[in-house]
Amino acid sequence: MIKGGPKKDLQAKQIQSILISQPKPETEKSPYFELAKKFNVKLDFYPFIRVEGLSAKDFRKQKIDIQLFTAVIFTSRNAVDHFFRICEEMKIKVSQDCKYFCITEAIALYLQKFILYRKRKVFYGADGSTKSLLEVMNKHRDNEKFLFPSSDSQRKDIEEWLKANKCEYATATLYKTVSNDVKEVLSGTDYDMIVFFSPYGVKSLFENMPKFEQNGTHIGAFGPTTSAAVEEAGLRLDVKAPAPQAPSMVAALEQYLATTNKK
């Protein structure tokens, strides 16, 4: 059961259990397990959301001709996976001259699963922020026709920039985000902290537990849109990543636990 002491007791109460709203890492070498060992905390992993791809039949209803676009914008690995899945299902051959604009270097490198990686056609933001991605795109906006693959709840900031800068573009819905049933997980254990990685994860929490009250539960969030979703939901955000001294969620949790769990 999610509960906790009054807000004034937050710093006094040690964190003993954390629910990570993502699938469990496949390798035992994950830094999460080192974190759990170092601070003697119980870590449970359970994804709050899942992604379901649209069928080629449903995609065709959007009347988007992928081959007409000269550049593709990727803000997640899910977008990469489903873009190339749809292309394969529809037997679409993407031009070798197509450019790819990725929000992070990690997503840019992930493209190697699908294309011959060339720096002259793969671009990414300097710091993983939307702002840095848009700065890169701005240099090419007059010469490209952009396709923005996304979920059914796409990022509005990028689409608004494309519209404001009079870019040729289309937003293609290729997959949807669906809440998992996490009622049993949340009611079965008194977690001291929940960590979110997507605004949809926060949405899933309230879909599963509409009367959720934070009380003494610590909340962590990765990414600016996730942090914003936590605060917009009226929750207190205790751990925010990435940050200058904590580029990953593990690093941010380590810093926080070093303070809350010190003896």
Short mmCIF file of C-alpha atoms in Angstrom, two decimals:
data_model
loop_
_atom_site.label_atom_id
_atom_site.label_comp_id
_atom_site.label_asym_id
_atom_site.label_seq_id
_atom_site.Cartn_x
_atom_site.Cartn_y
_atom_site.Cartn_z
CA MET A 1 0.00 0.00 0.00
CA ILE A 2 1.32 3.43 -0.92
CA LYS A 3 1.38 5.57 2.15
CA GLY A 4 3.87 7.38 4.32
CA GLY A 5 4.42 9.75 7.19
CA PRO A 6 3.74 13.50 7.26
CA LYS A 7 5.79 15.76 5.05
CA LYS A 8 7.83 17.04 8.00
CA ASP A 9 9.20 13.51 8.56
CA LEU A 10 10.57 13.13 5.01
CA GLN A 11 14.19 13.85 5.78
CA ALA A 12 14.08 11.75 8.98
CA LYS A 13 12.65 8.67 7.31
CA GLN A 14 15.13 6.41 5.55
CA ILE A 15 14.18 5.02 2.16
CA GLN A 16 14.03 1.25 2.28
CA SER A 17 12.03 0.37 -0.84
CA ILE A 18 11.84 1.96 -4.30
CA LEU A 19 9.48 1.16 -7.16
CA ILE A 20 11.09 1.79 -10.55
CA SER A 21 8.34 2.19 -13.16
CA GLN A 22 10.34 0.44 -15.88
CA PRO A 23 11.05 -3.18 -16.82
CA LYS A 24 13.71 -4.95 -14.79
CA PRO A 25 17.17 -4.64 -16.38
CA GLU A 26 18.16 -7.70 -18.36
CA THR A 27 21.71 -7.73 -17.05
CA GLU A 28 22.77 -8.18 -13.45
CA LYS A 29 25.50 -5.62 -14.11
CA SER A 30 22.94 -2.81 -14.14
CA PRO A 31 23.99 0.11 -11.91
CA TYR A 32 20.58 -0.13 -10.24
CA PHE A 33 21.63 -3.35 -8.53
CA GLU A 34 24.87 -1.75 -7.33
CA LEU A 35 22.80 1.11 -5.95
CA ALA A 36 20.51 -1.31 -4.08
CA LYS A 37 23.51 -3.10 -2.57
CA LYS A 38 25.33 0.10 -1.60
CA PHE A 39 22.37 1.59 0.30
CA ASN A 40 20.68 -1.67 1.30
CA VAL A 41 17.40 -0.73 -0.36
CA LYS A 42 14.81 -2.97 -1.97
CA LEU A 43 14.31 -2.19 -5.66
CA ASP A 44 11.25 -3.45 -7.54
CA PHE A 45 10.75 -2.93 -11.27
CA TYR A 46 7.34 -2.78 -12.87
CA PRO A 47 6.44 -0.85 -16.04
CA PHE A 48 3.47 1.45 -15.54
CA ILE A 49 2.89 1.69 -19.29
CA ARG A 50 3.27 -0.34 -22.45
CA VAL A 51 3.49 0.65 -26.08
CA GLU A 52 1.18 -0.81 -28.74
CA GLY A 53 2.02 -0.27 -32.39
CA LEU A 54 -0.60 0.80 -34.91
CA SER A 55 -1.21 -1.63 -37.74
CA ALA A 56 -0.26 -0.71 -41.30
CA LYS A 57 -4.00 -0.61 -42.05
CA ASP A 58 -4.60 2.02 -39.36
CA PHE A 59 -1.54 3.99 -40.40
CA ARG A 60 -2.79 4.21 -44.00
CA LYS A 61 -5.86 6.08 -42.73
CA GLN A 62 -3.57 9.02 -41.93
CA LYS A 63 -2.79 9.33 -45.65
CA ILE A 64 0.90 10.05 -45.11
CA ASP A 65 3.39 9.08 -47.82
CA ILE A 66 6.62 8.41 -45.94
CA GLN A 67 8.70 8.54 -49.10
CA LEU A 68 7.82 12.20 -49.66
CA PHE A 69 9.79 13.27 -46.58
CA THR A 70 13.51 14.07 -46.53
CA ALA A 71 14.03 14.08 -42.76
CA VAL A 72 12.66 12.18 -39.76
CA ILE A 73 12.55 13.41 -36.14
CA PHE A 74 13.01 10.85 -33.37
CA THR A 75 12.43 11.58 -29.67
CA SER A 76 12.38 7.97 -28.43
CA ARG A 77 13.50 4.46 -29.27
CA ASN A 78 9.85 3.49 -29.54
CA ALA A 79 9.47 5.97 -32.38
CA VAL A 80 12.51 4.47 -34.14
CA ASP A 81 11.24 0.90 -33.72
CA HIS A 82 7.75 1.62 -34.99
CA PHE A 83 8.85 3.84 -37.86
CA PHE A 84 10.99 1.09 -39.35
CA ARG A 85 8.38 -1.55 -38.49
CA ILE A 86 5.73 0.32 -40.46
CA CYS A 87 8.17 0.80 -43.34
CA GLU A 88 8.86 -2.92 -43.39
CA GLU A 89 5.18 -3.89 -43.18
CA MET A 90 4.28 -1.51 -45.99
CA LYS A 91 7.38 -2.45 -48.01
CA ILE A 92 8.56 1.15 -48.04
CA LYS A 93 12.21 1.72 -48.89
CA VAL A 94 13.55 4.77 -47.08
CA SER A 95 15.92 6.86 -49.19
CA GLN A 96 19.62 6.60 -48.31
CA ASP A 97 19.68 10.41 -48.40
CA CYS A 98 17.08 10.72 -45.66
CA LYS A 99 18.29 12.71 -42.64
CA TYR A 100 17.52 11.81 -39.03
CA PHE A 101 17.22 14.31 -36.19
CA CYS A 102 17.39 12.69 -32.75
CA ILE A 103 16.84 14.25 -29.35
CA THR A 104 19.77 12.36 -27.78
CA GLU A 105 23.00 10.76 -28.93
CA ALA A 106 21.78 7.43 -27.52
CA ILE A 107 18.78 7.46 -29.88
CA ALA A 108 21.05 8.48 -32.76
CA LEU A 109 23.32 5.51 -32.09
CA TYR A 110 20.27 3.23 -31.77
CA LEU A 111 19.58 3.93 -35.45
CA GLN A 112 22.50 1.64 -36.28
CA LYS A 113 20.06 -1.26 -35.85
CA PHE A 114 18.24 -0.06 -38.96
CA ILE A 115 20.50 2.09 -41.14
CA LEU A 116 24.10 2.53 -42.19
CA TYR A 117 25.12 5.20 -39.71
CA ARG A 118 26.67 8.29 -41.29
CA LYS A 119 27.34 11.47 -39.38
CA ARG A 120 26.37 13.61 -42.34
CA LYS A 121 22.80 12.39 -42.17
CA VAL A 122 22.29 11.70 -38.43
CA PHE A 123 22.05 14.68 -36.09
CA TYR A 124 21.31 15.02 -32.36
CA GLY A 125 21.03 17.68 -29.70
CA ALA A 126 24.09 18.54 -27.64
CA ASP A 127 22.55 17.93 -24.21
CA GLY A 128 19.46 15.80 -24.78
CA SER A 129 17.04 18.71 -24.42
CA THR A 130 14.32 19.72 -26.86
CA LYS A 131 15.98 23.13 -27.14
CA SER A 132 19.28 21.67 -28.35
CA LEU A 133 17.47 19.43 -30.86
CA LEU A 134 15.58 22.41 -32.27
CA GLU A 135 18.83 24.35 -32.58
CA VAL A 136 20.20 21.59 -34.81
CA MET A 137 16.99 21.37 -36.83
CA ASN A 138 16.97 25.14 -37.30
CA LYS A 139 20.07 24.90 -39.49
CA HIS A 140 18.21 22.60 -41.90
CA ARG A 141 14.63 23.82 -41.66
CA ASP A 142 14.51 25.50 -45.09
CA ASN A 143 15.78 22.49 -47.01
CA GLU A 144 13.94 19.57 -45.45
CA LYS A 145 10.47 18.14 -45.31
CA PHE A 146 10.12 16.71 -41.80
CA LEU A 147 8.23 13.62 -40.65
CA PHE A 148 7.63 13.39 -36.91
CA PRO A 149 6.78 9.80 -35.85
CA SER A 150 5.11 9.76 -32.46
CA SER A 151 2.57 8.19 -30.15
CA ASP A 152 -1.08 9.14 -29.90
CA SER A 153 0.01 11.75 -27.32
CA GLN A 154 2.87 13.38 -29.17
CA ARG A 155 5.14 16.14 -27.88
CA LYS A 156 3.49 19.48 -28.60
CA ASP A 157 6.66 21.57 -28.27
CA ILE A 158 8.34 20.19 -31.39
CA GLU A 159 5.18 20.34 -33.46
CA GLU A 160 4.59 23.94 -32.36
CA TRP A 161 8.16 24.86 -33.40
CA LEU A 162 7.70 23.26 -36.81
CA LYS A 163 4.46 25.17 -37.29
CA ALA A 164 5.88 28.49 -36.02
CA ASN A 165 8.86 28.22 -38.36
CA LYS A 166 6.64 27.38 -41.34
CA CYS A 167 8.42 24.07 -41.92
CA GLU A 168 7.02 21.46 -44.24
CA TYR A 169 6.11 18.62 -41.91
CA ALA A 170 3.65 15.94 -40.92
CA THR A 171 3.08 14.20 -37.59
CA ALA A 172 2.63 10.44 -37.99
CA THR A 173 1.00 8.48 -35.18
CA LEU A 174 2.68 5.06 -35.23
CA TYR A 175 1.99 3.74 -31.73
CA LYS A 176 -0.02 4.43 -28.61
CA THR A 177 0.84 4.40 -24.95
CA VAL A 178 -1.42 2.28 -22.74
CA SER A 179 -1.53 2.07 -18.94
CA ASN A 180 -0.66 -1.25 -17.33
CA ASP A 181 -2.69 -2.57 -14.40
CA VAL A 182 -0.48 -1.75 -11.41
CA LYS A 183 -3.14 -1.76 -8.68
CA GLU A 184 -1.85 -4.99 -7.17
CA VAL A 185 1.75 -3.76 -7.22
CA LEU A 186 0.91 -0.46 -5.56
CA SER A 187 -1.42 -1.96 -2.95
CA GLY A 188 0.84 -4.89 -2.09
CA THR A 189 3.90 -3.01 -0.83
CA ASP A 190 4.44 0.19 1.13
CA TYR A 191 7.02 1.78 -1.19
CA ASP A 192 8.98 4.70 0.18
CA MET A 193 9.68 6.03 -3.33
CA ILE A 194 8.29 5.79 -6.86
CA VAL A 195 10.42 6.76 -9.85
CA PHE A 196 8.83 7.86 -13.14
CA PHE A 197 10.38 8.08 -16.61
CA SER A 198 7.46 9.34 -18.66
CA PRO A 199 4.45 11.64 -18.22
CA TYR A 200 2.35 8.61 -19.19
CA GLY A 201 3.67 6.79 -16.13
CA VAL A 202 2.28 9.54 -13.91
CA LYS A 203 -1.01 9.34 -15.80
CA SER A 204 -1.07 5.57 -15.27
CA LEU A 205 -0.62 6.03 -11.52
CA PHE A 206 -3.82 8.06 -11.27
CA GLU A 207 -5.72 5.84 -13.69
CA ASN A 208 -4.93 2.91 -11.42
CA MET A 209 -5.37 4.82 -8.15
CA PRO A 210 -7.58 7.90 -8.70
CA LYS A 211 -7.51 8.70 -4.97
CA PHE A 212 -3.72 8.44 -4.67
CA GLU A 213 -2.27 10.68 -1.96
CA GLN A 214 1.46 11.17 -1.79
CA ASN A 215 1.83 11.77 1.94
CA GLY A 216 5.37 10.62 2.76
CA THR A 217 6.09 8.83 -0.52
CA HIS A 218 9.17 10.26 -2.24
CA ILE A 219 8.87 10.87 -5.99
CA GLY A 220 11.63 10.81 -8.61
CA ALA A 221 11.32 11.82 -12.25
CA PHE A 222 13.60 11.55 -15.27
CA GLY A 223 13.32 14.18 -17.98
CA PRO A 224 11.77 17.66 -18.01
CA THR A 225 8.38 16.55 -19.35
CA THR A 226 8.12 13.84 -16.67
CA SER A 227 9.09 16.31 -13.95
CA ALA A 228 6.46 18.73 -15.22
CA ALA A 229 3.82 15.98 -15.24
CA VAL A 230 4.62 15.10 -11.62
CA GLU A 231 4.23 18.70 -10.48
CA GLU A 232 1.12 19.32 -12.63
CA ALA A 233 -0.46 16.31 -10.90
CA GLY A 234 0.00 18.12 -7.58
CA LEU A 235 2.77 15.82 -6.38
CA ARG A 236 5.95 16.90 -4.62
CA LEU A 237 9.02 16.14 -6.75
CA ASP A 238 11.95 15.02 -4.60
CA VAL A 239 14.47 13.72 -7.14
CA LYS A 240 14.92 15.29 -10.56
CA ALA A 241 17.21 14.04 -13.32
CA PRO A 242 19.14 14.65 -15.44
CA ALA A 243 21.04 17.38 -13.61
CA PRO A 244 24.57 18.80 -14.02
CA GLN A 245 25.95 16.53 -11.28
CA ALA A 246 23.54 13.66 -11.95
CA PRO A 247 23.19 12.85 -15.67
CA SER A 248 21.34 9.59 -14.98
CA MET A 249 18.54 8.57 -12.65
CA VAL A 250 20.89 6.18 -10.86
CA ALA A 251 23.30 9.05 -10.16
CA ALA A 252 20.45 11.26 -8.93
CA LEU A 253 19.13 8.49 -6.65
CA GLU A 254 22.62 7.87 -5.29
CA GLN A 255 22.97 11.52 -4.31
CA TYR A 256 19.53 11.57 -2.72
CA LEU A 257 19.99 8.32 -0.81
CA ALA A 258 23.37 9.51 0.47
CA THR A 259 21.46 12.31 2.21
CA THR A 260 18.25 10.59 3.30
CA ASN A 261 19.83 7.29 4.37
CA LYS A 262 22.98 8.54 6.07
CA LYS A 263 23.37 7.17 9.54
#
